[in-house]
């Protein structure tokens, strides 16, 4: 699973997700927008707009599955609950949770974070400008969990951590929202269909003359 606020989904999300799908030879990757992100302010656009943008972005890549289970669930979107729900639906699958380094280092602030390793493997993707500065509880937790290869990951049902090289792309949704609010273009940072959707609906202050 690849969860996020996706406010909006951008090309770096898609490229690093595809890198992991290819490297791990994953059958599919569920892109899961969160309903209420527990650790940040409310998203800038509605949940259905974030979902619509993900649908447009994932179109054409059959291994990407846009999954709205967190939007259907009341209350904050806790990843441990999402993994439980995925396990219920796919009891025989080995689940893998994808996280950029910036998210990974915040794990100790997540609800029931130590249970994540009981439910899934974690694959950490290096993100430019986000050094892997793990806090002590996370460093302790990592002891004995780190593996170097996908085949080592496959030997266990859950609980391993793999640091996966991905295409380094310094694109962020925060930067995009700021650009759009300043009247600049989102072109080439977002899939064309997502950029058109944002412009048509005037999301994030976009519209006007930005091409
Ligand atoms: P924001 O700037 O609003 O925080 P974001 O660009 O970080 O947004 P999210 O939806 O918060 O996007 O991120 C979802 C997941 O994608 C997180 O695990 C995050 O670390 C990862 N991610 C986002 N952008 C990149 C990137 N450029 N490289 C690697 N991972 C990324």
Coordinates of N, CA and C and ligand atoms in Angstrom, one line a residue:
X1 N 0.8 -1.2 0.0 CA 0.0 0.0 0.0 C 0.9 1.2 0.0
X2 N 0.4 2.3 -0.7 CA 1.1 3.6 -0.7 C 0.0 4.6 -0.3
X3 N 0.1 5.0 1.0 CA -0.9 6.0 1.5 C -0.3 7.4 1.4
X4 N -1.2 8.3 1.5 CA -0.8 9.7 1.5 C -2.0 10.6 1.5
X5 N -1.7 11.9 1.6 CA -2.7 12.9 1.5 C -3.1 13.1 0.0
X6 N -2.0 13.0 -0.8 CA -2.2 13.2 -2.2 C -3.0 14.5 -2.5
X7 N -2.4 15.6 -2.0 CA -3.1 16.9 -2.0 C -2.2 17.9 -2.8
X8 N -2.0 17.8 -4.1 CA -2.5 16.7 -5.0 C -1.4 15.6 -5.2
X9 N -1.9 14.5 -5.8 CA -0.9 13.5 -6.3 C 0.0 14.2 -7.4
X10 N 1.3 13.9 -7.3 CA 2.2 14.5 -8.3 C 3.1 13.4 -8.9
X11 N 3.9 13.9 -9.9 CA 4.7 12.9 -10.7 C 5.7 12.1 -9.8
X12 N 6.2 12.7 -8.7 CA 7.2 12.0 -7.9 C 6.5 10.8 -7.2
X13 N 5.3 11.0 -6.7 CA 4.5 9.9 -6.1 C 4.5 8.7 -7.1
X14 N 4.1 9.1 -8.3 CA 3.9 8.0 -9.3 C 5.2 7.3 -9.7
X15 N 6.2 8.1 -9.9 CA 7.5 7.6 -10.4 C 8.1 6.7 -9.3
X16 N 8.1 7.1 -8.1 CA 8.8 6.3 -7.0 C 7.9 5.0 -6.8
X17 N 6.6 5.2 -6.9 CA 5.7 4.0 -6.7 C 6.0 3.0 -7.8
X18 N 6.2 3.5 -9.0 CA 6.5 2.6 -10.1 C 7.8 1.9 -10.0
X19 N 8.8 2.7 -9.5 CA 10.1 2.1 -9.2 C 10.0 0.9 -8.3
X20 N 9.2 1.1 -7.2 CA 9.1 0.0 -6.2 C 8.3 -1.2 -6.8
X21 N 7.3 -0.9 -7.6 CA 6.5 -2.0 -8.2 C 7.5 -2.8 -9.1
X22 N 8.3 -2.1 -9.9 CA 9.3 -2.8 -10.8 C 10.3 -3.6 -10.0
X23 N 10.9 -2.9 -9.0 CA 12.0 -3.5 -8.3 C 11.5 -4.7 -7.5
X24 N 10.3 -4.6 -6.9 CA 9.8 -5.6 -6.1 C 8.9 -6.6 -6.9
X25 N 8.8 -6.4 -8.2 CA 7.9 -7.2 -9.0 C 6.6 -7.4 -8.3
X26 N 6.0 -6.3 -7.9 CA 4.7 -6.4 -7.2 C 3.6 -6.5 -8.2
X27 N 2.6 -7.3 -7.8 CA 1.4 -7.6 -8.6 C 0.6 -6.3 -8.7
X28 N 0.5 -5.6 -7.6 CA -0.3 -4.4 -7.7 C 0.0 -3.5 -6.5
X29 N -0.2 -2.2 -6.6 CA 0.0 -1.3 -5.5 C -1.3 -0.5 -5.3
X30 N -1.7 -0.5 -4.1 CA -3.0 0.2 -3.8 C -2.6 1.7 -3.3
X31 N -3.0 2.6 -4.1 CA -2.8 4.0 -3.7 C -4.0 4.5 -2.9
X32 N -3.7 4.8 -1.6 CA -4.8 5.0 -0.7 C -4.8 6.4 -0.1
X33 N -5.7 7.3 -0.5 CA -5.7 8.6 0.0 C -6.3 8.5 1.4
X34 N -5.8 9.3 2.4 CA -6.3 9.3 3.7 C -7.5 10.3 3.8
X35 N -8.4 9.9 4.7 CA -9.5 10.8 5.0 C -9.2 12.0 5.8
X36 N -8.7 11.6 7.0 CA -8.3 12.7 7.9 C -6.8 12.4 8.3
X37 N -5.8 13.2 7.7 CA -4.5 12.8 8.1 C -4.3 13.1 9.6
X38 N -3.8 12.2 10.4 CA -3.7 12.4 11.8 C -2.6 13.4 12.2
X39 N -1.6 13.6 11.3 CA -0.5 14.4 11.8 C -0.3 15.8 11.1
X40 N -1.3 16.2 10.4 CA -1.2 17.5 9.7 C -2.6 18.2 9.6
X41 N -2.6 19.4 9.1 CA -3.8 20.1 8.9 C -4.7 19.5 7.9
X42 N -5.9 20.0 7.8 CA -6.9 19.4 6.8 C -6.3 19.7 5.4
X43 N -6.6 18.7 4.5 CA -6.2 18.9 3.1 C -6.9 20.2 2.5
X44 N -6.3 20.7 1.4 CA -6.8 22.0 0.9 C -8.0 21.8 0.0
X45 N -8.3 20.6 -0.5 CA -9.4 20.3 -1.4 C -10.2 19.2 -0.8
X46 N -11.4 18.9 -1.4 CA -12.2 17.8 -0.8 C -11.6 16.4 -1.0
X47 N -12.0 15.5 -0.2 CA -11.6 14.1 -0.4 C -11.9 13.6 -1.8
X48 N -13.1 13.9 -2.2 CA -13.5 13.4 -3.6 C -12.7 14.0 -4.7
X49 N -12.2 15.2 -4.5 CA -11.3 15.8 -5.5 C -10.0 15.2 -5.5
X50 N -9.5 14.9 -4.3 CA -8.2 14.2 -4.2 C -8.3 12.8 -4.8
X51 N -9.4 12.1 -4.6 CA -9.6 10.8 -5.2 C -9.7 10.9 -6.7
X52 N -10.4 11.9 -7.2 CA -10.6 12.0 -8.6 C -9.3 12.3 -9.3
X53 N -8.4 13.0 -8.6 CA -7.1 13.3 -9.2 C -6.2 12.0 -9.2
X54 N -6.4 11.2 -8.2 CA -5.6 9.9 -8.1 C -6.1 9.0 -9.3
X55 N -7.4 9.0 -9.5 CA -8.0 8.2 -10.5 C -7.4 8.6 -11.9
X56 N -7.4 9.9 -12.1 CA -6.8 10.4 -13.4 C -5.3 10.0 -13.5
X57 N -4.6 10.1 -12.4 CA -3.1 9.9 -12.4 C -2.8 8.4 -12.6
X58 N -3.6 7.5 -12.1 CA -3.3 6.1 -12.1 C -3.8 5.4 -13.4
X59 N -4.6 6.2 -14.2 CA -5.2 5.6 -15.4 C -4.0 5.2 -16.3
X60 N -4.2 4.0 -16.9 CA -3.1 3.5 -17.8 C -2.0 2.7 -17.2
X61 N -2.0 2.6 -15.9 CA -1.0 1.8 -15.2 C -1.8 0.7 -14.5
X62 N -1.9 -0.5 -15.1 CA -2.8 -1.5 -14.5 C -2.4 -2.0 -13.1
X63 N -1.1 -1.8 -12.7 CA -0.7 -2.2 -11.4 C -1.0 -1.3 -10.3
X64 N -1.4 -0.1 -10.7 CA -1.9 0.9 -9.7 C -3.4 0.8 -9.5
X65 N -3.8 0.5 -8.2 CA -5.2 0.4 -7.9 C -5.5 1.6 -6.9
X66 N -6.4 2.4 -7.3 CA -6.9 3.5 -6.5 C -7.9 2.9 -5.5
X67 N -7.6 3.1 -4.2 CA -8.3 2.4 -3.2 C -8.9 3.4 -2.2
X68 N -10.2 3.5 -2.1 CA -10.7 4.6 -1.2 C -11.2 4.1 0.1
X69 N -10.6 3.0 0.6 CA -11.1 2.4 1.9 C -10.9 3.4 3.1
X70 N -9.9 4.2 3.1 CA -9.8 5.2 4.2 C -10.8 6.3 4.1
X71 N -11.2 6.6 2.9 CA -12.3 7.7 2.8 C -13.6 7.1 3.3
X72 N -13.8 5.8 3.2 CA -15.1 5.2 3.6 C -15.1 5.0 5.1
X73 N -14.0 5.1 5.8 CA -14.0 4.8 7.2 C -14.1 6.1 8.0
X74 N -14.9 6.1 9.1 CA -15.0 7.3 9.9 C -13.7 7.5 10.7
X75 N -13.5 8.8 11.1 CA -12.4 9.1 12.0 C -11.1 9.2 11.3
X76 N -10.0 9.4 12.1 CA -8.7 9.6 11.5 C -8.3 8.3 10.8
X77 N -7.4 8.5 9.8 CA -7.0 7.4 8.9 C -5.7 6.8 9.6
X78 N -5.8 5.7 10.4 CA -4.7 5.1 10.9 C -4.2 3.9 10.0
X79 N -2.9 4.0 9.7 CA -2.4 3.0 8.7 C -2.6 1.5 9.3
X80 N -2.4 1.4 10.6 CA -2.5 0.0 11.2 C -3.9 -0.5 10.9
X81 N -4.9 0.3 10.9 CA -6.3 -0.2 10.6 C -6.4 -0.5 9.2
X82 N -5.8 0.3 8.3 CA -5.9 0.0 6.9 C -5.2 -1.3 6.5
X83 N -4.0 -1.5 7.2 CA -3.4 -2.8 6.9 C -4.2 -4.0 7.4
X84 N -4.9 -3.8 8.5 CA -5.8 -4.9 9.0 C -6.9 -5.1 8.0
X85 N -7.4 -4.1 7.4 CA -8.5 -4.2 6.4 C -8.0 -4.9 5.1
X86 N -6.7 -4.5 4.7 CA -6.2 -5.2 3.5 C -5.9 -6.7 3.8
X87 N -5.5 -6.9 5.0 CA -5.2 -8.4 5.4 C -6.5 -9.2 5.3
X88 N -7.5 -8.6 5.8 CA -8.8 -9.3 5.8 C -9.2 -9.6 4.3
X89 N -9.0 -8.6 3.4 CA -9.4 -8.8 2.1 C -8.4 -9.7 1.3
X90 N -7.2 -9.7 1.6 CA -6.1 -10.5 0.9 C -5.4 -11.3 2.0
X91 N -6.0 -12.3 2.6 CA -5.4 -13.0 3.7 C -4.1 -13.7 3.3
X92 N -3.9 -14.1 2.1 CA -2.7 -14.8 1.7 C -1.5 -13.9 1.2
X93 N -1.8 -12.6 1.0 CA -0.8 -11.7 0.5 C 0.2 -11.3 1.5
X94 N 1.4 -11.1 1.1 CA 2.4 -10.4 2.0 C 2.2 -8.9 1.7
X95 N 1.9 -8.2 2.7 CA 1.7 -6.8 2.5 C 2.9 -5.9 2.7
X96 N 3.0 -4.9 1.9 CA 4.2 -4.0 1.9 C 3.7 -2.6 2.0
X97 N 4.2 -1.9 3.0 CA 3.9 -0.5 3.2 C 5.0 0.4 2.7
X98 N 4.7 1.3 1.7 CA 5.7 2.2 1.1 C 5.7 3.5 1.9
X99 N 6.9 4.0 2.2 CA 7.0 5.3 2.9 C 8.2 6.0 2.4
X100 N 8.0 7.3 2.1 CA 9.2 8.2 1.9 C 9.9 8.4 3.2
X101 N 11.2 8.7 3.1 CA 12.0 8.9 4.3 C 11.4 9.9 5.3
X102 N 10.8 11.0 4.8 CA 10.2 12.0 5.7 C 9.0 11.4 6.5
X103 N 8.3 10.4 5.9 CA 7.2 9.8 6.7 C 7.8 8.7 7.6
X104 N 8.8 8.0 7.1 CA 9.3 6.9 7.9 C 9.9 7.4 9.3
X105 N 10.6 8.6 9.2 CA 11.2 9.0 10.5 C 10.1 9.5 11.5
X106 N 8.9 9.7 11.0 CA 7.8 10.1 12.0 C 7.1 8.9 12.6
X107 N 7.5 7.7 12.2 CA 6.7 6.5 12.6 C 6.4 6.5 14.1
X108 N 7.3 6.8 15.0 CA 7.0 6.7 16.4 C 5.9 7.6 16.8
X109 N 5.4 8.5 16.0 CA 4.3 9.3 16.4 C 3.0 8.7 15.9
X110 N 3.1 7.6 15.1 CA 1.9 7.0 14.5 C 1.1 6.1 15.6
X111 N -0.2 6.0 15.4 CA -1.0 5.2 16.3 C -0.6 3.8 16.2
X112 N -0.3 3.1 17.3 CA 0.1 1.7 17.4 C 1.2 1.3 16.4
X113 N 2.2 2.2 16.3 CA 3.2 2.1 15.2 C 3.9 0.8 15.3
X114 N 4.2 0.3 16.5 CA 5.0 -1.0 16.6 C 4.2 -2.2 16.0
X115 N 2.9 -2.0 15.9 CA 2.1 -3.2 15.3 C 2.2 -3.2 13.8
X116 N 2.7 -2.1 13.2 CA 2.8 -2.1 11.8 C 3.6 -3.3 11.3
X117 N 4.7 -3.6 12.0 CA 5.6 -4.7 11.6 C 5.0 -6.0 11.8
X118 N 3.9 -6.1 12.5 CA 3.2 -7.4 12.6 C 2.3 -7.6 11.4
X119 N 2.0 -6.5 10.7 CA 1.0 -6.6 9.6 C 1.7 -6.6 8.2
X120 N 2.8 -5.9 8.1 CA 3.4 -5.7 6.8 C 4.9 -5.5 6.9
X121 N 5.5 -5.6 5.7 CA 6.9 -5.2 5.5 C 6.9 -3.6 5.3
X122 N 8.0 -3.0 5.5 CA 8.1 -1.6 5.2 C 9.2 -1.3 4.2
X123 N 8.9 -0.7 3.1 CA 9.9 -0.3 2.1 C 10.0 1.2 2.2
X124 N 11.2 1.7 2.4 CA 11.5 3.1 2.6 C 12.2 3.6 1.4
X125 N 11.6 4.7 0.8 CA 12.1 5.3 -0.4 C 12.8 6.6 -0.1
X126 N 14.1 6.7 -0.5 CA 14.8 7.9 -0.2 C 14.2 9.1 -0.9
X127 N 14.0 10.2 -0.2 CA 13.4 11.4 -0.8 C 14.4 12.5 -0.7
X128 N 14.7 13.2 -1.8 CA 15.7 14.3 -1.8 C 15.3 15.3 -0.7
X129 N 16.3 15.8 0.0 CA 16.1 16.8 1.1 C 15.4 16.3 2.3
X130 N 15.3 14.9 2.4 CA 14.8 14.3 3.6 C 15.7 13.3 4.1
X131 N 16.7 13.7 4.9 CA 17.7 12.8 5.4 C 17.1 11.7 6.3
X132 N 17.7 10.6 6.3 CA 17.2 9.5 7.1 C 17.7 9.7 8.5
X133 N 17.0 10.6 9.3 CA 17.4 10.9 10.6 C 16.5 10.3 11.6
X134 N 16.6 9.0 11.8 CA 15.6 8.2 12.6 C 15.8 8.5 14.1
X135 N 14.7 8.8 14.7 CA 14.7 9.0 16.2 C 15.1 7.7 16.9
X136 N 15.5 7.8 18.1 CA 16.0 6.6 18.8 C 15.1 5.4 18.9
X137 N 13.8 5.6 19.2 CA 12.9 4.5 19.3 C 12.8 3.7 18.0
X138 N 12.9 4.5 16.9 CA 12.8 3.9 15.6 C 14.1 3.1 15.3
X139 N 15.3 3.7 15.7 CA 16.5 3.0 15.5 C 16.5 1.7 16.2
X140 N 16.0 1.7 17.4 CA 16.0 0.5 18.2 C 15.1 -0.5 17.6
X141 N 13.9 -0.1 17.1 CA 13.0 -1.0 16.5 C 13.5 -1.6 15.2
X142 N 14.4 -0.8 14.5 CA 14.9 -1.3 13.3 C 15.9 -2.5 13.4
X143 N 16.5 -2.5 14.6 CA 17.5 -3.6 14.9 C 17.0 -5.0 14.5
X144 N 17.7 -5.6 13.6 CA 17.3 -7.0 13.2 C 16.2 -7.1 12.2
X145 N 15.7 -5.9 11.8 CA 14.6 -6.0 10.8 C 15.0 -5.7 9.4
X146 N 16.2 -5.0 9.3 CA 16.6 -4.5 8.0 C 17.1 -5.6 7.1
X147 N 16.6 -5.7 5.9 CA 17.0 -6.6 4.9 C 17.6 -5.8 3.7
X148 N 18.3 -6.5 2.8 CA 19.0 -5.8 1.7 C 18.3 -6.1 0.4
X149 N 17.5 -7.2 0.3 CA 17.0 -7.6 -1.0 C 15.5 -7.9 -0.9
X150 N 14.8 -7.9 -2.0 CA 13.4 -8.3 -2.1 C 13.3 -9.7 -1.8
X151 N 14.2 -10.6 -2.2 CA 14.0 -12.0 -1.9 C 14.1 -12.3 -0.4
X152 N 15.0 -11.5 0.3 CA 15.0 -11.7 1.8 C 13.6 -11.2 2.4
X153 N 13.1 -10.2 1.8 CA 11.8 -9.7 2.3 C 10.7 -10.8 2.1
X154 N 10.8 -11.5 0.9 CA 9.8 -12.5 0.6 C 9.9 -13.7 1.5
X155 N 11.0 -13.9 2.1 CA 11.2 -15.1 3.0 C 10.4 -14.9 4.3
X156 N 9.9 -13.7 4.6 CA 9.2 -13.5 5.8 C 7.8 -12.9 5.5
X157 N 6.8 -13.3 6.3 CA 5.4 -12.8 6.0 C 5.3 -11.2 6.3
X158 N 6.1 -10.7 7.2 CA 5.9 -9.3 7.6 C 7.1 -8.9 8.5
X159 N 7.2 -7.6 8.8 CA 8.2 -7.2 9.8 C 9.6 -6.8 9.4
X160 N 9.9 -6.9 8.0 CA 11.2 -6.5 7.6 C 11.1 -5.1 7.0
X161 N 12.3 -4.4 7.0 CA 12.4 -3.1 6.5 C 13.5 -3.1 5.4
X162 N 13.1 -2.6 4.2 CA 14.0 -2.5 3.1 C 14.2 -1.1 2.6
X163 N 15.4 -0.6 2.5 CA 15.6 0.8 2.0 C 15.8 0.6 0.5
X164 N 14.9 1.2 -0.3 CA 14.9 1.0 -1.7 C 15.3 2.3 -2.5
X165 N 16.3 2.2 -3.3 CA 16.7 3.3 -4.2 C 15.6 3.6 -5.1
X166 N 15.2 4.8 -5.2 CA 14.2 5.2 -6.2 C 14.7 6.5 -7.0
X167 N 14.0 6.8 -8.1 CA 14.4 8.0 -8.8 C 14.3 9.2 -7.9
X168 N 15.4 9.9 -7.7 CA 15.3 11.1 -6.8 C 14.6 12.3 -7.5
X169 N 13.5 12.6 -7.0 CA 12.7 13.7 -7.6 C 12.2 14.6 -6.4
X170 N 12.7 15.9 -6.5 CA 12.4 16.8 -5.4 C 11.1 17.5 -5.7
X171 N 10.1 16.7 -5.8 CA 8.7 17.4 -6.1 C 7.9 17.1 -4.8
X172 N 7.2 18.2 -4.3 CA 6.4 18.0 -3.1 C 5.0 18.7 -3.4
X173 N 4.0 18.1 -2.7 CA 2.7 18.7 -2.8 C 2.7 20.1 -2.2
X174 N 3.4 20.3 -1.2 CA 3.5 21.6 -0.5 C 4.0 22.7 -1.5
X175 N 5.1 22.3 -2.2 CA 5.7 23.2 -3.2 C 4.7 23.5 -4.3
X176 N 4.0 22.4 -4.7 CA 3.0 22.6 -5.8 C 1.9 23.5 -5.4
X177 N 1.4 23.3 -4.2 CA 0.2 24.2 -3.8 C 0.7 25.6 -3.7
X178 N 1.9 25.9 -3.3 CA 2.4 27.3 -3.2 C 2.6 27.9 -4.6
X179 N 3.1 27.0 -5.5 CA 3.3 27.5 -6.9 C 1.9 27.9 -7.5
X180 N 0.9 27.0 -7.3 CA -0.4 27.2 -8.0 C -1.0 28.5 -7.3
X181 N -0.9 28.6 -6.0 CA -1.5 29.8 -5.4 C -0.9 31.1 -5.9
X182 N 0.4 31.0 -6.3 CA 1.1 32.1 -6.8 C 0.9 32.4 -8.3
X183 N 0.0 31.6 -8.9 CA -0.4 31.8 -10.3 C 0.6 31.1 -11.2
X184 N 1.5 30.2 -10.7 CA 2.4 29.6 -11.6 C 1.8 28.2 -12.1
X185 N 2.5 27.7 -13.1 CA 2.0 26.5 -13.7 C 2.4 25.2 -13.0
X186 N 1.5 24.2 -13.1 CA 1.9 22.9 -12.5 C 2.3 21.9 -13.5
X187 N 2.4 22.4 -14.8 CA 2.7 21.5 -15.9 C 4.1 20.8 -15.7
X188 N 4.2 19.6 -16.0 CA 5.4 18.7 -16.0 C 5.7 18.3 -14.5
X189 N 5.0 18.8 -13.6 CA 5.2 18.3 -12.2 C 4.1 17.4 -11.8
X190 N 3.0 17.5 -12.6 CA 1.8 16.7 -12.4 C 1.4 16.0 -13.7
X191 N 0.7 14.9 -13.6 CA 0.3 14.3 -14.9 C -0.6 15.3 -15.6
X192 N -0.6 15.3 -16.9 CA -1.4 16.3 -17.7 C -2.8 16.3 -17.2
X193 N -3.4 15.1 -17.1 CA -4.8 15.1 -16.8 C -5.1 15.7 -15.4
X194 N -4.2 15.5 -14.5 CA -4.4 16.1 -13.1 C -4.3 17.6 -13.2
X195 N -3.3 18.1 -14.0 CA -3.1 19.5 -14.1 C -4.4 20.2 -14.8
X196 N -4.9 19.5 -15.8 CA -6.1 20.0 -16.4 C -7.3 20.1 -15.5
X197 N -7.4 19.0 -14.7 CA -8.5 18.9 -13.7 C -8.4 20.1 -12.7
X198 N -7.2 20.3 -12.2 CA -6.9 21.4 -11.2 C -7.3 22.8 -11.9
X199 N -6.8 23.0 -13.1 CA -7.1 24.2 -13.8 C -8.6 24.4 -14.0
X200 N -9.3 23.3 -14.5 CA -10.7 23.4 -14.8 C -11.5 23.8 -13.5
X201 N -11.1 23.2 -12.4 CA -11.9 23.4 -11.2 C -11.3 24.6 -10.4
X202 N -10.2 25.2 -10.8 CA -9.7 26.3 -10.1 C -9.2 25.9 -8.7
X203 N -8.7 24.6 -8.5 CA -8.2 24.2 -7.2 C -6.9 24.9 -6.9
X204 N -6.7 25.0 -5.6 CA -5.4 25.5 -5.0 C -5.1 27.0 -5.5
X205 N -6.2 27.6 -6.0 CA -6.0 29.0 -6.5 C -5.5 29.0 -7.9
X206 N -5.5 27.8 -8.6 CA -5.0 27.8 -10.0 C -6.1 28.3 -10.9
X207 N -5.7 28.5 -12.1 CA -6.7 29.0 -13.1 C -6.1 30.2 -13.8
X208 N -6.8 31.2 -14.1 CA -6.2 32.3 -14.8 C -5.4 31.9 -16.0
X209 N -4.2 32.5 -16.1 CA -3.5 32.3 -17.4 C -2.5 31.2 -17.3
X210 N -2.2 30.7 -16.1 CA -1.1 29.7 -16.1 C -1.4 28.5 -17.0
X211 N -0.5 28.2 -17.9 CA -0.7 27.2 -18.9 C -0.2 25.8 -18.5
Ligands
LIG1 P1 3.1 17.5 1.4 O1 4.1 18.3 0.8 O2 1.7 18.1 1.4 O3 3.5 16.9 2.7 P2 3.9 15.2 -0.1 O4 4.4 15.6 -1.5 O5 4.9 14.8 0.9 O6 2.9 16.2 0.4 P3 2.1 13.0 0.6 O7 0.8 12.8 0.1 O8 2.2 13.6 2.0 O9 2.9 14.0 -0.4 O10 3.1 11.8 0.6 C1 2.6 10.5 0.5 C2 3.9 9.6 0.5 O11 4.7 9.8 -0.6 C3 4.8 9.8 1.8 O12 5.2 8.5 2.2 C4 5.9 10.6 1.2 O13 7.1 10.4 1.9 C5 6.0 10.0 -0.2 N1 6.6 11.0 -1.1 C6 6.1 12.2 -1.5 N2 6.9 12.8 -2.4 C7 8.0 12.0 -2.5 C8 9.2 12.2 -3.3 N3 9.4 13.2 -4.0 N4 10.1 11.1 -3.2 C9 9.8 10.0 -2.5 N5 8.7 9.9 -1.7 C10 7.8 10.9 -1.7

